[in-house]
XYZ file of C-alpha atoms in Angstrom:
401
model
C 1.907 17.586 -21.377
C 2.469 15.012 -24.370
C 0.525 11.763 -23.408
C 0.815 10.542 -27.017
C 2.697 7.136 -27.403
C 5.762 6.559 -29.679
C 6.808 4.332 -32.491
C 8.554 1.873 -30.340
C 4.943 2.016 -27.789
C 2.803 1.445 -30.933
C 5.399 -1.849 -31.682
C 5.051 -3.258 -28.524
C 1.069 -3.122 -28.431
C 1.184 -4.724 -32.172
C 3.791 -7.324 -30.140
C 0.932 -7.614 -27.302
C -1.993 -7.426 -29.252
C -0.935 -10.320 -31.478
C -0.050 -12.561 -28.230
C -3.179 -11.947 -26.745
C -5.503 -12.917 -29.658
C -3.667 -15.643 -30.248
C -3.452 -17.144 -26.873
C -6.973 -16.245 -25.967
C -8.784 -19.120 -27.067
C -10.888 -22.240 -25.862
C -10.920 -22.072 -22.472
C -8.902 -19.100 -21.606
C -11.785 -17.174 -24.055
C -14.818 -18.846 -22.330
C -13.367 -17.022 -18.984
C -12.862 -13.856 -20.611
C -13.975 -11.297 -18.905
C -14.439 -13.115 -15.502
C -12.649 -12.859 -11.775
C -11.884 -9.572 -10.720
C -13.085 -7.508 -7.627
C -16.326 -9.315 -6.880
C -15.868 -11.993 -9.568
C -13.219 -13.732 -7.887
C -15.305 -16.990 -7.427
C -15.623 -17.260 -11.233
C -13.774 -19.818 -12.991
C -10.614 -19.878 -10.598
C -9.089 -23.316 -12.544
C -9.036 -21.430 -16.404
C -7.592 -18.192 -14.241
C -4.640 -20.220 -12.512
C -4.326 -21.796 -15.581
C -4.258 -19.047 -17.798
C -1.750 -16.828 -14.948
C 0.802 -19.806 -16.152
C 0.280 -19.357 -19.738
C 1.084 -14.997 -19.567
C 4.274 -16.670 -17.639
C 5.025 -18.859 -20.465
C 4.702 -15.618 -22.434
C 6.836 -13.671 -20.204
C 4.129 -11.158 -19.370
C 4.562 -11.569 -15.434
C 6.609 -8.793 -14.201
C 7.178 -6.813 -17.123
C 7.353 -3.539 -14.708
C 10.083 -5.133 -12.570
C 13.447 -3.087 -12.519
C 15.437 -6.342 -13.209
C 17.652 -7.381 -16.216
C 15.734 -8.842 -19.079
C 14.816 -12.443 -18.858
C 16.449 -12.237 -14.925
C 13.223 -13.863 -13.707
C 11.772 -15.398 -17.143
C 9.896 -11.980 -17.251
C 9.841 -9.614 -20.204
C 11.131 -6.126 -19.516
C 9.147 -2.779 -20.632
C 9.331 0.607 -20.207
C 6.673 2.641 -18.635
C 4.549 3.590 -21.443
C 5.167 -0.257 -22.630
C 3.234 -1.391 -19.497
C 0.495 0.611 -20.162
C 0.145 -0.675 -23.522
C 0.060 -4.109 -21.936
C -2.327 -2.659 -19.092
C -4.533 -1.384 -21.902
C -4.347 -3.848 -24.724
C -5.054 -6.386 -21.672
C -7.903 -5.051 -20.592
C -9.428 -4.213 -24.586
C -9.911 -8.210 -25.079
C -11.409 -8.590 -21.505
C -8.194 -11.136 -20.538
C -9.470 -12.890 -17.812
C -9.211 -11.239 -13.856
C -5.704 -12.043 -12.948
C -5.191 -14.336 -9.927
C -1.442 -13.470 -9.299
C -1.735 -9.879 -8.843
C -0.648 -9.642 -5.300
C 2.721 -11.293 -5.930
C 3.474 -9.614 -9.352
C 2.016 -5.769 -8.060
C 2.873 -5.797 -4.749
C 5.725 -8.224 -2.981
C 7.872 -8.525 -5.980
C 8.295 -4.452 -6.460
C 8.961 -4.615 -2.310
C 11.303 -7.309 -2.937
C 13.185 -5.658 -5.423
C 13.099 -2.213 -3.341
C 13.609 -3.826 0.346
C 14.405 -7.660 -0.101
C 17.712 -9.863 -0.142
C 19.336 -10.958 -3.632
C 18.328 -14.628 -1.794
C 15.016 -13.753 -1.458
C 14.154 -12.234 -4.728
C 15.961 -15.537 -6.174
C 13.928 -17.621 -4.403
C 10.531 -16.486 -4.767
C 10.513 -13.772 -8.251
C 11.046 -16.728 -10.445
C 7.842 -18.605 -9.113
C 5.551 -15.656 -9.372
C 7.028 -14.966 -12.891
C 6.114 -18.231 -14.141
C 2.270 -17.927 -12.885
C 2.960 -20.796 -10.250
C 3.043 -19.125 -7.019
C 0.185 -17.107 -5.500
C 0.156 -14.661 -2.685
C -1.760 -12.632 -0.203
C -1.501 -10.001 2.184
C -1.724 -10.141 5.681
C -1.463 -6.799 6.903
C -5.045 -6.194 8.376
C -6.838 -6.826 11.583
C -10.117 -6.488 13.938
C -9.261 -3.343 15.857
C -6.282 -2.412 12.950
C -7.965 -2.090 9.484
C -6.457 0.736 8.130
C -4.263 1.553 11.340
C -1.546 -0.685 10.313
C 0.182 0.481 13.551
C -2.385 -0.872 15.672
C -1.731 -4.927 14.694
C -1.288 -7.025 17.677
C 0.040 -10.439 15.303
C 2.864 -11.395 17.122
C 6.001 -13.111 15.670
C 8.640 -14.293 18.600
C 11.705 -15.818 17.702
C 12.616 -19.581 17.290
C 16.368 -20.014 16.193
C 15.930 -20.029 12.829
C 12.199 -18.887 12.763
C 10.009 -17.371 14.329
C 6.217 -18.589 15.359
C 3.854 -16.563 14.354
C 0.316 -15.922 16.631
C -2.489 -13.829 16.017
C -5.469 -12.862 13.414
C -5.623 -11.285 10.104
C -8.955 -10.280 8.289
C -10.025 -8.903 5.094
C -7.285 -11.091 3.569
C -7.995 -11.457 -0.347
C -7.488 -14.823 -1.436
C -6.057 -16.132 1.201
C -8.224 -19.677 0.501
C -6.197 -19.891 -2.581
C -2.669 -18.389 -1.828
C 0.492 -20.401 -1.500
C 2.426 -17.424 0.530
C 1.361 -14.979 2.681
C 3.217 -11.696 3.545
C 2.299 -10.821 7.037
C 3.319 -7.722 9.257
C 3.752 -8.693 12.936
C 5.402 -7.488 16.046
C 8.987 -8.831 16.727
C 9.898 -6.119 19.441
C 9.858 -5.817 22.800
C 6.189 -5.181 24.725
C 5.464 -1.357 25.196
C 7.615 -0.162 21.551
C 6.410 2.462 20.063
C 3.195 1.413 17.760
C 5.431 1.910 14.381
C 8.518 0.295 16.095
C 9.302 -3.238 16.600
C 7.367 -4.527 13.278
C 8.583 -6.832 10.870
C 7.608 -8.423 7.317
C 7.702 -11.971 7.287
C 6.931 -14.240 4.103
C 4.943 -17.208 5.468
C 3.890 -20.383 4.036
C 0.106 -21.066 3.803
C 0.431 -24.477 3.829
C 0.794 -25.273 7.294
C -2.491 -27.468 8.808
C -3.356 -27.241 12.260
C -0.939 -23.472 12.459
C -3.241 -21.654 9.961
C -6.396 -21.801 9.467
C -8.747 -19.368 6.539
C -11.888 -18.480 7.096
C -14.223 -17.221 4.305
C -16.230 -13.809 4.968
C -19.523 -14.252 3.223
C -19.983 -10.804 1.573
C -23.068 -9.050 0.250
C -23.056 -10.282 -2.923
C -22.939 -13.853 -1.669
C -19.034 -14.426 -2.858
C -16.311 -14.790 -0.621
C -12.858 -13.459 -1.800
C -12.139 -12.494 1.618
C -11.089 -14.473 4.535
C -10.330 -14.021 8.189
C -6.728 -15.918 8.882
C -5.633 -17.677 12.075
C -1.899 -18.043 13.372
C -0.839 -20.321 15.459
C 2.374 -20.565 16.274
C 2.720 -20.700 12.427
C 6.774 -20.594 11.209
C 8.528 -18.222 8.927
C 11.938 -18.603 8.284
C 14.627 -15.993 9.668
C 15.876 -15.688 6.188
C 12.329 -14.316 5.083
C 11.877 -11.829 6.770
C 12.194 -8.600 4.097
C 14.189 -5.726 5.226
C 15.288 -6.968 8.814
C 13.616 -7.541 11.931
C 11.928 -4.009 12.879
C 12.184 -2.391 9.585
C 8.349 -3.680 9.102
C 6.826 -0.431 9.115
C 9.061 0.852 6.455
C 8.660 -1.866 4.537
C 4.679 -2.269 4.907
C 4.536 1.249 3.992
C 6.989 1.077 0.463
C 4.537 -1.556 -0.791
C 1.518 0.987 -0.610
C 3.166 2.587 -2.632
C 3.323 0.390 -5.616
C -0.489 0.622 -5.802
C -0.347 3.106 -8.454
C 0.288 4.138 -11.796
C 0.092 1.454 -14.097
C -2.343 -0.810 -12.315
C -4.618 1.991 -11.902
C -4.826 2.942 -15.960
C -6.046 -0.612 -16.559
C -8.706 -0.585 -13.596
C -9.454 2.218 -14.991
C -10.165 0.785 -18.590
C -12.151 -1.838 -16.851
C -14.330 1.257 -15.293
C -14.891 2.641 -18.715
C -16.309 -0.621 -19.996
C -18.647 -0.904 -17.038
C -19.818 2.562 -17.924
C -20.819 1.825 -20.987
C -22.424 -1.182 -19.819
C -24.970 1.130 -17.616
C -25.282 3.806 -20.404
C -26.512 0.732 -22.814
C -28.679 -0.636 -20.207
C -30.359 3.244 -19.602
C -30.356 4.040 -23.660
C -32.123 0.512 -24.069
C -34.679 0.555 -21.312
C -35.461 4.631 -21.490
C -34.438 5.811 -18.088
C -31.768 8.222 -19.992
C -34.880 10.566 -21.090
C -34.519 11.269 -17.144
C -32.748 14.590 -17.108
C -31.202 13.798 -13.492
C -30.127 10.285 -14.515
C -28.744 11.715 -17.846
C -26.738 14.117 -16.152
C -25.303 11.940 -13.564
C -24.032 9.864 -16.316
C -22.253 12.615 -18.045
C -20.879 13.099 -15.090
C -19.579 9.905 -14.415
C -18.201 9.954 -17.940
C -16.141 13.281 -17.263
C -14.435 12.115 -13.961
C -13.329 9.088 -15.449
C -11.214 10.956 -17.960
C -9.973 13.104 -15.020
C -9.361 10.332 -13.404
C -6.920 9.182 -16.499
C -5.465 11.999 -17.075
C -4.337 12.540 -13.536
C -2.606 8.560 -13.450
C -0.780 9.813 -16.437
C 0.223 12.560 -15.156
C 1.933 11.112 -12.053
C 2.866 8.026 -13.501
C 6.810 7.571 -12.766
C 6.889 10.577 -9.932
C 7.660 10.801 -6.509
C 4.431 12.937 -5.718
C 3.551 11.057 -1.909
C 0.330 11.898 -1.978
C -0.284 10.538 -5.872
C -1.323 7.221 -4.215
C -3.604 8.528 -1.498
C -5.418 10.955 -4.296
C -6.026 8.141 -6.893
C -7.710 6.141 -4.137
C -9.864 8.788 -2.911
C -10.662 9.171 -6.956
C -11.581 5.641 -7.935
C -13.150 4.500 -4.677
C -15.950 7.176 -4.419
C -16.768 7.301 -8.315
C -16.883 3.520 -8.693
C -19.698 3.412 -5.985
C -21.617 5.987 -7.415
C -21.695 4.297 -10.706
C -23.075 1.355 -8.510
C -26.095 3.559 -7.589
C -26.595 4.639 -10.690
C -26.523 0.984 -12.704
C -29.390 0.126 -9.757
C -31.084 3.485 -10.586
C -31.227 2.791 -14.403
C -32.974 -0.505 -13.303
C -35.545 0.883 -11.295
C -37.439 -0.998 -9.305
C -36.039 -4.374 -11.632
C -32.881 -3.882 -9.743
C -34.047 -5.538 -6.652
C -34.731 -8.443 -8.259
C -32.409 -11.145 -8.992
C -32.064 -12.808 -12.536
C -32.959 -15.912 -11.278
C -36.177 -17.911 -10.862
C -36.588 -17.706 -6.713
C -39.893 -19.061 -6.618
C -38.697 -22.556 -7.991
C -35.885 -22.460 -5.039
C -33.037 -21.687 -7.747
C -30.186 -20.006 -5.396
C -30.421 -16.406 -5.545
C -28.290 -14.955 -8.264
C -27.137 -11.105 -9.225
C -26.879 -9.534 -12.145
C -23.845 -7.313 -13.146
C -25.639 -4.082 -12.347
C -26.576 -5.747 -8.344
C -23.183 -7.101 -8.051
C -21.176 -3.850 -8.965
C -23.990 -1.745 -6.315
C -23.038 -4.103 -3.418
C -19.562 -4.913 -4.114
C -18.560 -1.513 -4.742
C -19.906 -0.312 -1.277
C -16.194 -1.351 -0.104
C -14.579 0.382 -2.472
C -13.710 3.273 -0.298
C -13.010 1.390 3.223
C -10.606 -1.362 1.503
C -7.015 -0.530 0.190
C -7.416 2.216 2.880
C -10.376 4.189 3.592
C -10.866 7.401 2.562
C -10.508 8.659 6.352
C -6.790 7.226 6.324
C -6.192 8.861 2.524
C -7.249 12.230 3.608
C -5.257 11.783 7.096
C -2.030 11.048 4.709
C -2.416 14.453 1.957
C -3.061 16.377 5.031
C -0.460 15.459 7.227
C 2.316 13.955 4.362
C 1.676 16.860 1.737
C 0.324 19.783 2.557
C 2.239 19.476 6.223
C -0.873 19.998 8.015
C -0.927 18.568 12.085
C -1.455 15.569 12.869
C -5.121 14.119 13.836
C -4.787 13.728 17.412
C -4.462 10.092 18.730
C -4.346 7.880 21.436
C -1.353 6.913 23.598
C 1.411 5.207 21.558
């Protein structure tokens, strides 16, 4: 297979490159390289700020399948976006804030949503102004998304909205929230009678967000309270009951592209850990040294496979690529603690002056990255869907529906 990219590729990273270096300054360059998975407390006013400056730039949204310029967005092709994905992530651009809206609502929009709705809330997310989250999980229903118990009942022109989410990124920042909740009748089938509402987050005494302390000390997550919270009829994407259908279309976007530039970010916390085991002498371990080979190798598995099903219809491309980057990025978290030795359980800070206890890069990628295969779908769930979905394998037995 030819992965090489083309004249018009190599234009549009000249295009990107030149953007980027020129925008990337003052501020914007002090929060290089900050926010992220597990950096998501760090420097959130130069991040919002700098999400409106790529939509000034028309760098929001570049993957949508719209008409150039429909939304203020840029248009690219595929191989364009992973320029962008790539050339982004070569200057360490700051952790984006908006990636919920651009990755994951506005492809559903454009796939399941209403010319109205895609007018009203593309152009916002576009510009870098509007920030959403995802309210899909919940205590009893992490990754069985047809076990929620949210429920959204009818008000003439709304509907009130009760219930719990958790694990909901950003939800202490968000202006929107998408949010999968029951509309049908009691007793429906567990896939039946869901629906996708777009809710407002700014609605005191309705919702309330409630940070989950994690183990690095950071809270990007939240637990989120509903009640009797509205959503317009008119938001709701797809139809009442076409939730499931819906929920399950935007899983789907969490592939190709995105993955490439995580992936570039993985690289670059690689060689992080193989500096950090050169410098200090723990790659003279034969074990250690071999693990970090290894490491090396899967990555560019791991690259080679997103290429190759970038653009298909494979349905189980998703579910592999999870199963991929969520095991080998905690392993590289044991082994940036192993290069440490017995430094690594030691913060950077001075504790016995009663400074707040602080982590270094290597600590925070170990603990953070112990979710990496239980969020985004655990690897249970992943294996559940190639089983049944691709290789037509039974289905794991279940409860009653």
């Amino acid at each position: 297979m030819d992965f090489a990219f083309g004249p018009a590729d190599e234009a549009f990273r000249a295009q990107a490159r030149e953007w980027l270096d020129g925008h990337l300054t003052g501020g914007f360059a002090a929060a290089a390289g900050r926010g992220g998975p597990g950096g998501e407390h760090e420097d959130p006013g130069p991040r919002r700020a700098w999400e409106r400056e790529l939509g000034r730039g028309g760098w929001i949204g570049i993957g949508w399948d719209t008409a150039p310029g429909a939304y203020g967005n840029r248009t690219a092709s595929l191989t364009q976006q992973v320029v962008w994905a790539e050339e982004y992530a070569r200057v360490r651009a700051p952790g984006r804030c908006g990636h919920i809206g651009e990755k994951l609502l506005a492809p559903t929009l454009l796939a399941y949503g209403s010319q109205e709705q895609r007018d009203a809330f593309l152009p916002g997310i576009a510009r870098g102004e509007t920030l959403w989250c995802q309210g899909y999980s919940e205590s009893g229903a992490g990754s069985d998304l047809a076990g929620v118990r949210t429920v959204a009942e009818r008000d003439g022109d709304a509907y009130r909205i009760s219930g719990q989410k958790i694990w909901t990124s950003l939800a202490h920042e968000a202006d929107w929230c998408f949010v999968l909740a029951r509309t049908g009748a009691a007793g429906a089938r567990r896939h039946e009678g869901l629906s996708f509402l777009l809710v407002p987050m700014d609605q005191p005494g309705r919702i309330e967000v409630r940070p989950i302390r994690q183990l690095t000390g950071t809270a990007e997550f939240n637990e989120v309270f509903f009640d009797g919270a509205r959503a317009r009829a008119a938001h709701v994407v797809g139809g009442e009951g076409a939730g499931w259908r819906v929920a399950m279309g935007l899983l789907g976007f969490e592939r190709g592209v995105s993955t490439l530039a995580q992936q570039i970010g993985f690289a670059q916390e690689l060689a992080g850990v193989v500096r950090d085991a050169v410098r200090d002498g723990a790659v003279r371990d034969p074990v250690l040294r071999e693990q970090l080979v290894g490491l090396w190798a899967e990555l560019r598995v791991m690259r080679w496979n997103a290429l190759r099903t970038l653009g298909g219809a494979d349905p189980g491309a998703p579910s592999v690529a999870k199963l991929l980057w969520g095991g080998w990025h905690r392993r590289l978290g044991e082994v940036a603690v192993r290069v440490r030795g017995a430094l690594a359980a030691a913060g950077p800070g001075d504790w016995t002056a009663g400074a707040p206890y602080e982590l270094d890069a290597a600590q925070r990628l170990f603990l953070f990255s112990r979710a990496d295969t239980i969020y985004g779908g655990s690897d249970e769930i992943q294996r559940n869907i190639i089983a049944e979905r691709v290789l037509g394998l039974p289905r794991e037995a279940r409860g009653p529906r």
